[in-house]
Amino acid sequence: MLVLSVVELVALALVTGLLLYFYRGPGVDREVMLLIFCCWYLAFSGTLLLPMDLACVSGYDDEKKKEEAPCAQPIKQAWLWVYWSTFLLAWVVLPLYLDYLRSGAFTALDKLKDAGRVNMISYGLGLVAGVCLVIYLLAQGNGFRFLVGLQLFGNTYGLLIIIVLMGNGLVEIPRTLWQYSEPETYLRLLRYRATCVDNDLYDAKVTLEGCVADARAAARDVVRMHREAPSETMQLKSYMRMLIVDIQSFLVTLPEDEYGRLRTSALAGAPAGVSVLHRSPGRSSSEEADIVAAFGQAEGQPGDTRRASWMPASASPPPREQTEKSLAELNRRFLAARTRVQVIQTRWDVLVSYVRWVEELAKHRNQKAVNSASASSPEAEAAPVVLGKYVLCGRALKIDDSAIIRLWAKYGHQPFFRSLAVLAGILSALVFWSEAMAAFPILSPFGAILDAVSTANFDDGEDEGSETGQAENPDSGPSAGVQILALLPLLYMSVATYRSLFKFKMVDLFHLQPRGSVATALVFNSTYLIRLQFPLCYNYLLLLGYDDAKHTGFITYLMHRMDAVPILGFNFSVYGGLCLVLIAAFSFFRLHARILDSLGLEHEEMSIAGDEEEEDRVEEGRALLRRAQRAQSRRANTAVSLEEGKDSASATARLLR
């Protein structure tokens, strides 16, 4: 058991590192990544600690004998350390740091004050809810202790979220695997989604352009105010310069073929193409001229009311008095707009690359049809898919043996993913049954299996103890079996829950995007990973039978019983599982998509059969993706040409020497 536990913890560190490498965006600092790694490792560790706990106490019916088990104290200390460290991170450190990152203030101290102010409001609302909970408990005749109340609040809050996330994940995992086993069907779905992503990207660009226009107007106001009162607006002018530098630093990283007009407008007007990014404060020109030139508004020229070609006539607001608070709010809006553009642009780029791979799979599954289509289709020649190129964590991995790829696409891809889909469907069905029967733990298949293995473990220990004097002391071999069997269902439930959390797209600022997740998204998801791990463990204990002594580990010292707060006279073990099953049915029949359709709102879900409107959107997505693939090819060819030009110039210089 000890060796297995060490192997699991080391493997968890490797998996956590790979996940962060997969989701990390290019602009995330190493300090942030170190914090997120610690948070994710602690969040995932509960999934491993609970099976260790159950294996430690397997076969023991007496509480005193559990306490005397060799692994009792290490497990207890591990639970205490993980619980309270993650509690502090989830409810104090990470929320404060998230609001610090989102703050528009220009100094670290002001950012910290702003974050503290926002969190105090949240804590105040939580205090009001806590007072109501205390009054309710006292009215029900239950006692109240402070630490128990904190645990009760955190567990209840997490369980309500888990009901939604797990119910959706248990349906979507088998469905996604089955869809991916049919590349043609999955490609149709990706093309449908491409139109939604393209619309989101357009909206994000418009929002960013509005922020740039407001910053240009604010720059004119600051210049005017500084000329009227130079000594009183020095700090304001400095903040305005910082904002312009941030805007320009971001704009120069965007693709010129997609953001050319915005970049030209924001960087226009600087003498000889020199912007404020390339000037030092010690240069001779005034900072007022720097601010104006950086945004293409050459103040002092009579009648200069220029606007960018993309800007509507109402985009130039009248002059106004700028303050530190107004500039901080403008900076906050820009940070949010920048983050949204980064996330959706990366999502679009990943989608374009992913469609290439799915198109390649579909092509090799239907080789004859694709050959005849490619011979007559100029689109296929305009955006060729290079055989044997995979996208892994944002890097191209070339594989020379194209025959293996063709064989896999034709004979291995569909059986493999369909087998995974069937396996995931069976596991989901077992979890649904166990959740629905949580009030009757004897009907849980997971509890029955663990009970049988634990009993066999205990009987083996008694047989050996009759000869060696070690009765009722389970051996490490059978305990390892209990640990593995307890881990598998919990691991699948964790994957279903966390997958839904990572793919939650309600707010783009907090959506985890492969190869493009920003710091705010990583911190936000870390917060909820930590908040959900102990409620998830408690939910798993309900499936095994919370009142069964053989299945109750040392985690119960930390988890207060949820039936202390009954709702409508029923315990959580009754209504919690039924609500999860209802959420799963809601996801299975795509009722949310039908509701959005009835309201006329856009969404990314589509039916397999499709109607005329959906077919039009699929064709529109196909055209958008083809155009984007050609643009990616042009950018790649340009980068290669520039690199070859640099190498050639370097070689020529060496020859001239």
PDB file of C-alpha atoms in Angstrom, residues 367-595:
ATOM      1  CA  GLN A 367      -9.960   7.633 -49.441  1.00  0.00           C
ATOM      2  CA  LYS A 368     -11.682   7.142 -52.814  1.00  0.00           C
ATOM      3  CA  ALA A 369     -14.382   9.746 -52.226  1.00  0.00           C
ATOM      4  CA  VAL A 370     -11.875  12.309 -51.043  1.00  0.00           C
ATOM      5  CA  ASN A 371      -9.547  11.700 -53.984  1.00  0.00           C
ATOM      6  CA  SER A 372     -12.356  12.339 -56.465  1.00  0.00           C
ATOM      7  CA  ALA A 373     -13.509  15.418 -54.536  1.00  0.00           C
ATOM      8  CA  SER A 374      -9.999  16.857 -54.213  1.00  0.00           C
ATOM      9  CA  ALA A 375      -9.421  16.449 -57.928  1.00  0.00           C
ATOM     10  CA  SER A 376     -12.359  18.720 -58.716  1.00  0.00           C
ATOM     11  CA  SER A 377     -12.330  21.073 -55.699  1.00  0.00           C
ATOM     12  CA  PRO A 378     -10.015  24.125 -55.777  1.00  0.00           C
ATOM     13  CA  GLU A 379     -10.692  24.627 -52.040  1.00  0.00           C
ATOM     14  CA  ALA A 380      -8.987  21.371 -51.169  1.00  0.00           C
ATOM     15  CA  GLU A 381      -5.896  22.452 -53.105  1.00  0.00           C
ATOM     16  CA  ALA A 382      -5.883  25.892 -51.498  1.00  0.00           C
ATOM     17  CA  ALA A 383      -5.594  24.516 -47.963  1.00  0.00           C
ATOM     18  CA  PRO A 384      -3.855  21.128 -48.146  1.00  0.00           C
ATOM     19  CA  VAL A 385      -3.567  18.996 -45.023  1.00  0.00           C
ATOM     20  CA  VAL A 386      -0.044  17.687 -44.561  1.00  0.00           C
ATOM     21  CA  LEU A 387      -0.131  13.983 -43.782  1.00  0.00           C
ATOM     22  CA  GLY A 388       1.443  12.910 -40.538  1.00  0.00           C
ATOM     23  CA  LYS A 389       1.388  16.227 -38.682  1.00  0.00           C
ATOM     24  CA  TYR A 390      -0.221  16.317 -35.255  1.00  0.00           C
ATOM     25  CA  VAL A 391      -0.782  19.286 -32.991  1.00  0.00           C
ATOM     26  CA  LEU A 392       0.292  18.452 -29.461  1.00  0.00           C
ATOM     27  CA  CYS A 393       0.247  21.216 -26.852  1.00  0.00           C
ATOM     28  CA  GLY A 394       0.722  23.837 -29.543  1.00  0.00           C
ATOM     29  CA  ARG A 395       3.712  22.245 -31.242  1.00  0.00           C
ATOM     30  CA  ALA A 396       3.877  20.392 -34.529  1.00  0.00           C
ATOM     31  CA  LEU A 397       4.995  16.781 -34.235  1.00  0.00           C
ATOM     32  CA  LYS A 398       5.941  15.287 -37.597  1.00  0.00           C
ATOM     33  CA  ILE A 399       5.632  11.553 -38.128  1.00  0.00           C
ATOM     34  CA  ASP A 400       7.256  10.089 -41.212  1.00  0.00           C
ATOM     35  CA  ASP A 401       5.420   6.768 -41.361  1.00  0.00           C
ATOM     36  CA  SER A 402       2.214   7.889 -43.078  1.00  0.00           C
ATOM     37  CA  ALA A 403       1.143   4.281 -43.703  1.00  0.00           C
ATOM     38  CA  ILE A 404       0.607   3.769 -39.965  1.00  0.00           C
ATOM     39  CA  ILE A 405      -1.548   6.885 -39.838  1.00  0.00           C
ATOM     40  CA  ARG A 406      -3.676   5.685 -42.738  1.00  0.00           C
ATOM     41  CA  LEU A 407      -4.133   2.275 -41.130  1.00  0.00           C
ATOM     42  CA  TRP A 408      -5.070   3.858 -37.801  1.00  0.00           C
ATOM     43  CA  ALA A 409      -7.555   6.244 -39.411  1.00  0.00           C
ATOM     44  CA  LYS A 410      -9.178   3.460 -41.437  1.00  0.00           C
ATOM     45  CA  TYR A 411      -9.185   0.519 -39.011  1.00  0.00           C
ATOM     46  CA  GLY A 412      -8.195   1.615 -35.482  1.00  0.00           C
ATOM     47  CA  HIS A 413      -9.710   5.027 -34.801  1.00  0.00           C
ATOM     48  CA  GLN A 414     -13.405   4.123 -34.779  1.00  0.00           C
ATOM     49  CA  PRO A 415     -13.205   0.841 -32.788  1.00  0.00           C
ATOM     50  CA  PHE A 416     -10.913   2.417 -30.198  1.00  0.00           C
ATOM     51  CA  PHE A 417     -13.036   5.478 -29.454  1.00  0.00           C
ATOM     52  CA  ARG A 418     -16.297   3.566 -29.647  1.00  0.00           C
ATOM     53  CA  SER A 419     -14.947   1.103 -27.089  1.00  0.00           C
ATOM     54  CA  LEU A 420     -13.997   4.020 -24.839  1.00  0.00           C
ATOM     55  CA  ALA A 421     -17.461   5.528 -25.334  1.00  0.00           C
ATOM     56  CA  VAL A 422     -19.178   2.258 -24.359  1.00  0.00           C
ATOM     57  CA  LEU A 423     -16.944   1.881 -21.296  1.00  0.00           C
ATOM     58  CA  ALA A 424     -17.598   5.476 -20.251  1.00  0.00           C
ATOM     59  CA  GLY A 425     -21.330   4.964 -20.804  1.00  0.00           C
ATOM     60  CA  ILE A 426     -21.350   1.918 -18.527  1.00  0.00           C
ATOM     61  CA  LEU A 427     -19.476   3.798 -15.802  1.00  0.00           C
ATOM     62  CA  SER A 428     -21.854   6.752 -16.130  1.00  0.00           C
ATOM     63  CA  ALA A 429     -24.869   4.439 -15.858  1.00  0.00           C
ATOM     64  CA  LEU A 430     -23.439   2.849 -12.702  1.00  0.00           C
ATOM     65  CA  VAL A 431     -22.817   6.279 -11.175  1.00  0.00           C
ATOM     66  CA  PHE A 432     -26.353   7.417 -12.031  1.00  0.00           C
ATOM     67  CA  TRP A 433     -27.822   4.293 -10.457  1.00  0.00           C
ATOM     68  CA  SER A 434     -25.708   4.722  -7.333  1.00  0.00           C
ATOM     69  CA  GLU A 435     -26.625   8.406  -7.057  1.00  0.00           C
ATOM     70  CA  ALA A 436     -30.332   7.672  -7.427  1.00  0.00           C
ATOM     71  CA  MET A 437     -30.105   4.871  -4.836  1.00  0.00           C
ATOM     72  CA  ALA A 438     -27.876   6.830  -2.415  1.00  0.00           C
ATOM     73  CA  ALA A 439     -30.630   6.658   0.218  1.00  0.00           C
ATOM     74  CA  PHE A 440     -30.356   2.827  -0.037  1.00  0.00           C
ATOM     75  CA  PRO A 441     -26.579   2.173  -0.013  1.00  0.00           C
ATOM     76  CA  ILE A 442     -27.085  -1.581  -0.090  1.00  0.00           C
ATOM     77  CA  LEU A 443     -28.112  -1.173  -3.765  1.00  0.00           C
ATOM     78  CA  SER A 444     -24.903   0.622  -4.750  1.00  0.00           C
ATOM     79  CA  PRO A 445     -22.668  -1.597  -6.964  1.00  0.00           C
ATOM     80  CA  PHE A 446     -19.544   0.289  -5.881  1.00  0.00           C
ATOM     81  CA  GLY A 447     -20.363  -0.198  -2.209  1.00  0.00           C
ATOM     82  CA  ALA A 448     -21.103  -3.894  -2.754  1.00  0.00           C
ATOM     83  CA  ILE A 449     -17.761  -4.484  -4.498  1.00  0.00           C
ATOM     84  CA  LEU A 450     -15.758  -2.659  -1.851  1.00  0.00           C
ATOM     85  CA  ASP A 451     -17.655  -4.423   0.915  1.00  0.00           C
ATOM     86  CA  ALA A 452     -16.858  -7.811  -0.624  1.00  0.00           C
ATOM     87  CA  VAL A 453     -13.165  -7.001  -1.063  1.00  0.00           C
ATOM     88  CA  SER A 454     -12.886  -5.527   2.437  1.00  0.00           C
ATOM     89  CA  THR A 455     -14.546  -8.610   3.945  1.00  0.00           C
ATOM     90  CA  ALA A 456     -12.199 -10.894   2.043  1.00  0.00           C
ATOM     91  CA  ASN A 457      -9.290  -8.762   3.242  1.00  0.00           C
ATOM     92  CA  PHE A 458     -10.450  -9.055   6.852  1.00  0.00           C
ATOM     93  CA  ASP A 459     -11.003 -12.829   6.604  1.00  0.00           C
ATOM     94  CA  ASP A 460      -7.533 -13.330   5.114  1.00  0.00           C
ATOM     95  CA  GLY A 461      -6.044 -11.320   7.950  1.00  0.00           C
ATOM     96  CA  GLU A 462      -7.841 -13.486  10.527  1.00  0.00           C
ATOM     97  CA  ASP A 463      -6.641 -16.703   8.867  1.00  0.00           C
ATOM     98  CA  GLU A 464      -3.054 -15.490   8.878  1.00  0.00           C
ATOM     99  CA  GLY A 465      -3.453 -14.133  12.413  1.00  0.00           C
ATOM    100  CA  SER A 466      -4.472 -17.550  13.729  1.00  0.00           C
ATOM    101  CA  GLU A 467      -0.961 -18.736  12.957  1.00  0.00           C
ATOM    102  CA  THR A 468       1.124 -15.590  13.293  1.00  0.00           C
ATOM    103  CA  GLY A 469      -0.715 -13.703  16.035  1.00  0.00           C
ATOM    104  CA  GLN A 470      -1.695 -10.810  13.707  1.00  0.00           C
ATOM    105  CA  ALA A 471      -5.456 -11.224  13.719  1.00  0.00           C
ATOM    106  CA  GLU A 472      -7.635  -8.451  12.361  1.00  0.00           C
ATOM    107  CA  ASN A 473      -4.673  -6.637  10.843  1.00  0.00           C
ATOM    108  CA  PRO A 474      -5.230  -6.543   7.073  1.00  0.00           C
ATOM    109  CA  ASP A 475      -2.191  -7.092   4.926  1.00  0.00           C
ATOM    110  CA  SER A 476      -0.896  -4.484   2.512  1.00  0.00           C
ATOM    111  CA  GLY A 477      -1.616  -6.656  -0.542  1.00  0.00           C
ATOM    112  CA  PRO A 478      -5.397  -6.851  -0.165  1.00  0.00           C
ATOM    113  CA  SER A 479      -5.434  -3.217   1.055  1.00  0.00           C
ATOM    114  CA  ALA A 480      -3.825  -2.221  -2.230  1.00  0.00           C
ATOM    115  CA  GLY A 481      -6.679  -3.952  -4.033  1.00  0.00           C
ATOM    116  CA  VAL A 482      -9.222  -1.964  -2.012  1.00  0.00           C
ATOM    117  CA  GLN A 483      -7.294   1.212  -2.791  1.00  0.00           C
ATOM    118  CA  ILE A 484      -7.350   0.578  -6.547  1.00  0.00           C
ATOM    119  CA  LEU A 485     -11.021  -0.438  -6.646  1.00  0.00           C
ATOM    120  CA  ALA A 486     -11.995   2.615  -4.609  1.00  0.00           C
ATOM    121  CA  LEU A 487      -9.922   4.897  -6.846  1.00  0.00           C
ATOM    122  CA  LEU A 488     -11.399   3.952 -10.237  1.00  0.00           C
ATOM    123  CA  PRO A 489     -15.016   5.164  -9.742  1.00  0.00           C
ATOM    124  CA  LEU A 490     -13.870   8.281  -7.859  1.00  0.00           C
ATOM    125  CA  LEU A 491     -11.363   9.051 -10.593  1.00  0.00           C
ATOM    126  CA  TYR A 492     -14.053   8.851 -13.268  1.00  0.00           C
ATOM    127  CA  MET A 493     -16.411  11.045 -11.257  1.00  0.00           C
ATOM    128  CA  SER A 494     -13.593  13.563 -10.764  1.00  0.00           C
ATOM    129  CA  VAL A 495     -12.812  13.633 -14.490  1.00  0.00           C
ATOM    130  CA  ALA A 496     -16.494  14.186 -15.309  1.00  0.00           C
ATOM    131  CA  THR A 497     -16.780  17.033 -12.790  1.00  0.00           C
ATOM    132  CA  TYR A 498     -13.529  18.821 -13.610  1.00  0.00           C
ATOM    133  CA  ARG A 499     -14.020  18.445 -17.361  1.00  0.00           C
ATOM    134  CA  SER A 500     -17.318  20.311 -17.107  1.00  0.00           C
ATOM    135  CA  LEU A 501     -15.635  22.974 -14.970  1.00  0.00           C
ATOM    136  CA  PHE A 502     -12.788  23.496 -17.443  1.00  0.00           C
ATOM    137  CA  LYS A 503     -15.161  23.684 -20.412  1.00  0.00           C
ATOM    138  CA  PHE A 504     -17.592  26.091 -18.768  1.00  0.00           C
ATOM    139  CA  LYS A 505     -17.968  28.910 -21.332  1.00  0.00           C
ATOM    140  CA  MET A 506     -20.459  31.198 -19.651  1.00  0.00           C
ATOM    141  CA  VAL A 507     -17.717  33.811 -19.099  1.00  0.00           C
ATOM    142  CA  ASP A 508     -14.788  33.884 -21.546  1.00  0.00           C
ATOM    143  CA  LEU A 509     -12.501  35.477 -18.967  1.00  0.00           C
ATOM    144  CA  PHE A 510     -12.617  32.300 -16.836  1.00  0.00           C
ATOM    145  CA  HIS A 511     -12.719  29.675 -19.593  1.00  0.00           C
ATOM    146  CA  LEU A 512      -9.703  27.343 -19.736  1.00  0.00           C
ATOM    147  CA  GLN A 513      -8.367  27.204 -23.271  1.00  0.00           C
ATOM    148  CA  PRO A 514      -5.675  24.731 -24.413  1.00  0.00           C
ATOM    149  CA  ARG A 515      -2.404  26.607 -25.063  1.00  0.00           C
ATOM    150  CA  GLY A 516      -4.081  29.934 -24.324  1.00  0.00           C
ATOM    151  CA  SER A 517      -5.434  30.125 -20.764  1.00  0.00           C
ATOM    152  CA  VAL A 518      -4.771  33.461 -19.098  1.00  0.00           C
ATOM    153  CA  ALA A 519      -3.829  33.935 -15.437  1.00  0.00           C
ATOM    154  CA  THR A 520      -7.354  34.906 -14.362  1.00  0.00           C
ATOM    155  CA  ALA A 521      -8.830  31.715 -15.860  1.00  0.00           C
ATOM    156  CA  LEU A 522      -6.197  29.545 -14.178  1.00  0.00           C
ATOM    157  CA  VAL A 523      -6.757  31.180 -10.784  1.00  0.00           C
ATOM    158  CA  PHE A 524     -10.557  31.026 -11.089  1.00  0.00           C
ATOM    159  CA  ASN A 525     -10.564  27.322 -11.971  1.00  0.00           C
ATOM    160  CA  SER A 526      -8.021  26.607  -9.230  1.00  0.00           C
ATOM    161  CA  THR A 527     -10.404  28.178  -6.728  1.00  0.00           C
ATOM    162  CA  TYR A 528     -13.262  25.898  -7.707  1.00  0.00           C
ATOM    163  CA  LEU A 529     -11.064  22.818  -8.054  1.00  0.00           C
ATOM    164  CA  ILE A 530     -10.130  23.230  -4.403  1.00  0.00           C
ATOM    165  CA  ARG A 531     -13.664  24.032  -3.282  1.00  0.00           C
ATOM    166  CA  LEU A 532     -15.094  20.953  -4.999  1.00  0.00           C
ATOM    167  CA  GLN A 533     -12.670  18.206  -3.956  1.00  0.00           C
ATOM    168  CA  PHE A 534     -14.024  17.554  -0.446  1.00  0.00           C
ATOM    169  CA  PRO A 535     -17.718  17.771  -1.401  1.00  0.00           C
ATOM    170  CA  LEU A 536     -16.874  15.346  -4.230  1.00  0.00           C
ATOM    171  CA  CYS A 537     -15.303  12.961  -1.730  1.00  0.00           C
ATOM    172  CA  TYR A 538     -18.362  13.269   0.498  1.00  0.00           C
ATOM    173  CA  ASN A 539     -20.635  12.516  -2.445  1.00  0.00           C
ATOM    174  CA  TYR A 540     -18.577   9.397  -3.142  1.00  0.00           C
ATOM    175  CA  LEU A 541     -18.970   8.293   0.474  1.00  0.00           C
ATOM    176  CA  LEU A 542     -22.734   8.559   0.047  1.00  0.00           C
ATOM    177  CA  LEU A 543     -22.503   6.062  -2.822  1.00  0.00           C
ATOM    178  CA  LEU A 544     -20.578   3.616  -0.631  1.00  0.00           C
ATOM    179  CA  GLY A 545     -22.872   3.985   2.377  1.00  0.00           C
ATOM    180  CA  TYR A 546     -22.021   6.802   4.755  1.00  0.00           C
ATOM    181  CA  ASP A 547     -23.268   4.938   7.849  1.00  0.00           C
ATOM    182  CA  ASP A 548     -21.409   1.727   7.015  1.00  0.00           C
ATOM    183  CA  ALA A 549     -18.448   1.433   9.384  1.00  0.00           C
ATOM    184  CA  LYS A 550     -16.451  -0.589   6.885  1.00  0.00           C
ATOM    185  CA  HIS A 551     -16.603   2.241   4.355  1.00  0.00           C
ATOM    186  CA  THR A 552     -16.130   5.195   6.715  1.00  0.00           C
ATOM    187  CA  GLY A 553     -12.571   6.511   6.835  1.00  0.00           C
ATOM    188  CA  PHE A 554     -10.818   9.286   8.708  1.00  0.00           C
ATOM    189  CA  ILE A 555     -12.190  11.902   6.300  1.00  0.00           C
ATOM    190  CA  THR A 556     -15.414  11.808   8.320  1.00  0.00           C
ATOM    191  CA  TYR A 557     -13.623  13.676  11.096  1.00  0.00           C
ATOM    192  CA  LEU A 558     -13.583  16.678   8.736  1.00  0.00           C
ATOM    193  CA  MET A 559     -16.888  16.266   6.899  1.00  0.00           C
ATOM    194  CA  HIS A 560     -19.899  17.344   8.913  1.00  0.00           C
ATOM    195  CA  ARG A 561     -23.066  15.415   8.171  1.00  0.00           C
ATOM    196  CA  MET A 562     -25.139  17.135   5.544  1.00  0.00           C
ATOM    197  CA  ASP A 563     -28.447  15.954   6.997  1.00  0.00           C
ATOM    198  CA  ALA A 564     -27.986  18.574   9.733  1.00  0.00           C
ATOM    199  CA  VAL A 565     -29.674  20.925   7.237  1.00  0.00           C
ATOM    200  CA  PRO A 566     -32.641  19.001   5.839  1.00  0.00           C
ATOM    201  CA  ILE A 567     -34.561  20.501   2.941  1.00  0.00           C
ATOM    202  CA  LEU A 568     -38.313  19.880   2.884  1.00  0.00           C
ATOM    203  CA  GLY A 569     -37.783  17.169   5.473  1.00  0.00           C
ATOM    204  CA  PHE A 570     -35.397  15.089   3.342  1.00  0.00           C
ATOM    205  CA  ASN A 571     -31.695  14.471   3.808  1.00  0.00           C
ATOM    206  CA  PHE A 572     -29.195  15.419   1.118  1.00  0.00           C
ATOM    207  CA  SER A 573     -28.584  11.739   0.306  1.00  0.00           C
ATOM    208  CA  VAL A 574     -32.172  11.612  -0.998  1.00  0.00           C
ATOM    209  CA  TYR A 575     -32.626  14.789  -3.036  1.00  0.00           C
ATOM    210  CA  GLY A 576     -28.973  15.300  -4.072  1.00  0.00           C
ATOM    211  CA  GLY A 577     -28.708  12.160  -6.200  1.00  0.00           C
ATOM    212  CA  LEU A 578     -32.127  12.683  -7.763  1.00  0.00           C
ATOM    213  CA  CYS A 579     -31.228  16.257  -8.727  1.00  0.00           C
ATOM    214  CA  LEU A 580     -28.030  14.994 -10.360  1.00  0.00           C
ATOM    215  CA  VAL A 581     -29.999  12.483 -12.432  1.00  0.00           C
ATOM    216  CA  LEU A 582     -32.402  15.254 -13.516  1.00  0.00           C
ATOM    217  CA  ILE A 583     -29.485  17.465 -14.575  1.00  0.00           C
ATOM    218  CA  ALA A 584     -28.067  14.541 -16.562  1.00  0.00           C
ATOM    219  CA  ALA A 585     -31.407  14.032 -18.331  1.00  0.00           C
ATOM    220  CA  PHE A 586     -31.479  17.760 -19.070  1.00  0.00           C
ATOM    221  CA  SER A 587     -28.043  17.457 -20.744  1.00  0.00           C
ATOM    222  CA  PHE A 588     -28.808  14.173 -22.516  1.00  0.00           C
ATOM    223  CA  PHE A 589     -31.842  15.567 -24.329  1.00  0.00           C
ATOM    224  CA  ARG A 590     -30.107  18.942 -24.932  1.00  0.00           C
ATOM    225  CA  LEU A 591     -32.985  20.811 -23.343  1.00  0.00           C
ATOM    226  CA  HIS A 592     -30.808  23.888 -22.798  1.00  0.00           C
ATOM    227  CA  ALA A 593     -30.222  24.118 -26.564  1.00  0.00           C
ATOM    228  CA  ARG A 594     -33.955  23.865 -27.207  1.00  0.00           C
ATOM    229  CA  ILE A 595     -34.640  26.596 -24.672  1.00  0.00           C
TER     230      ILE A 595
END
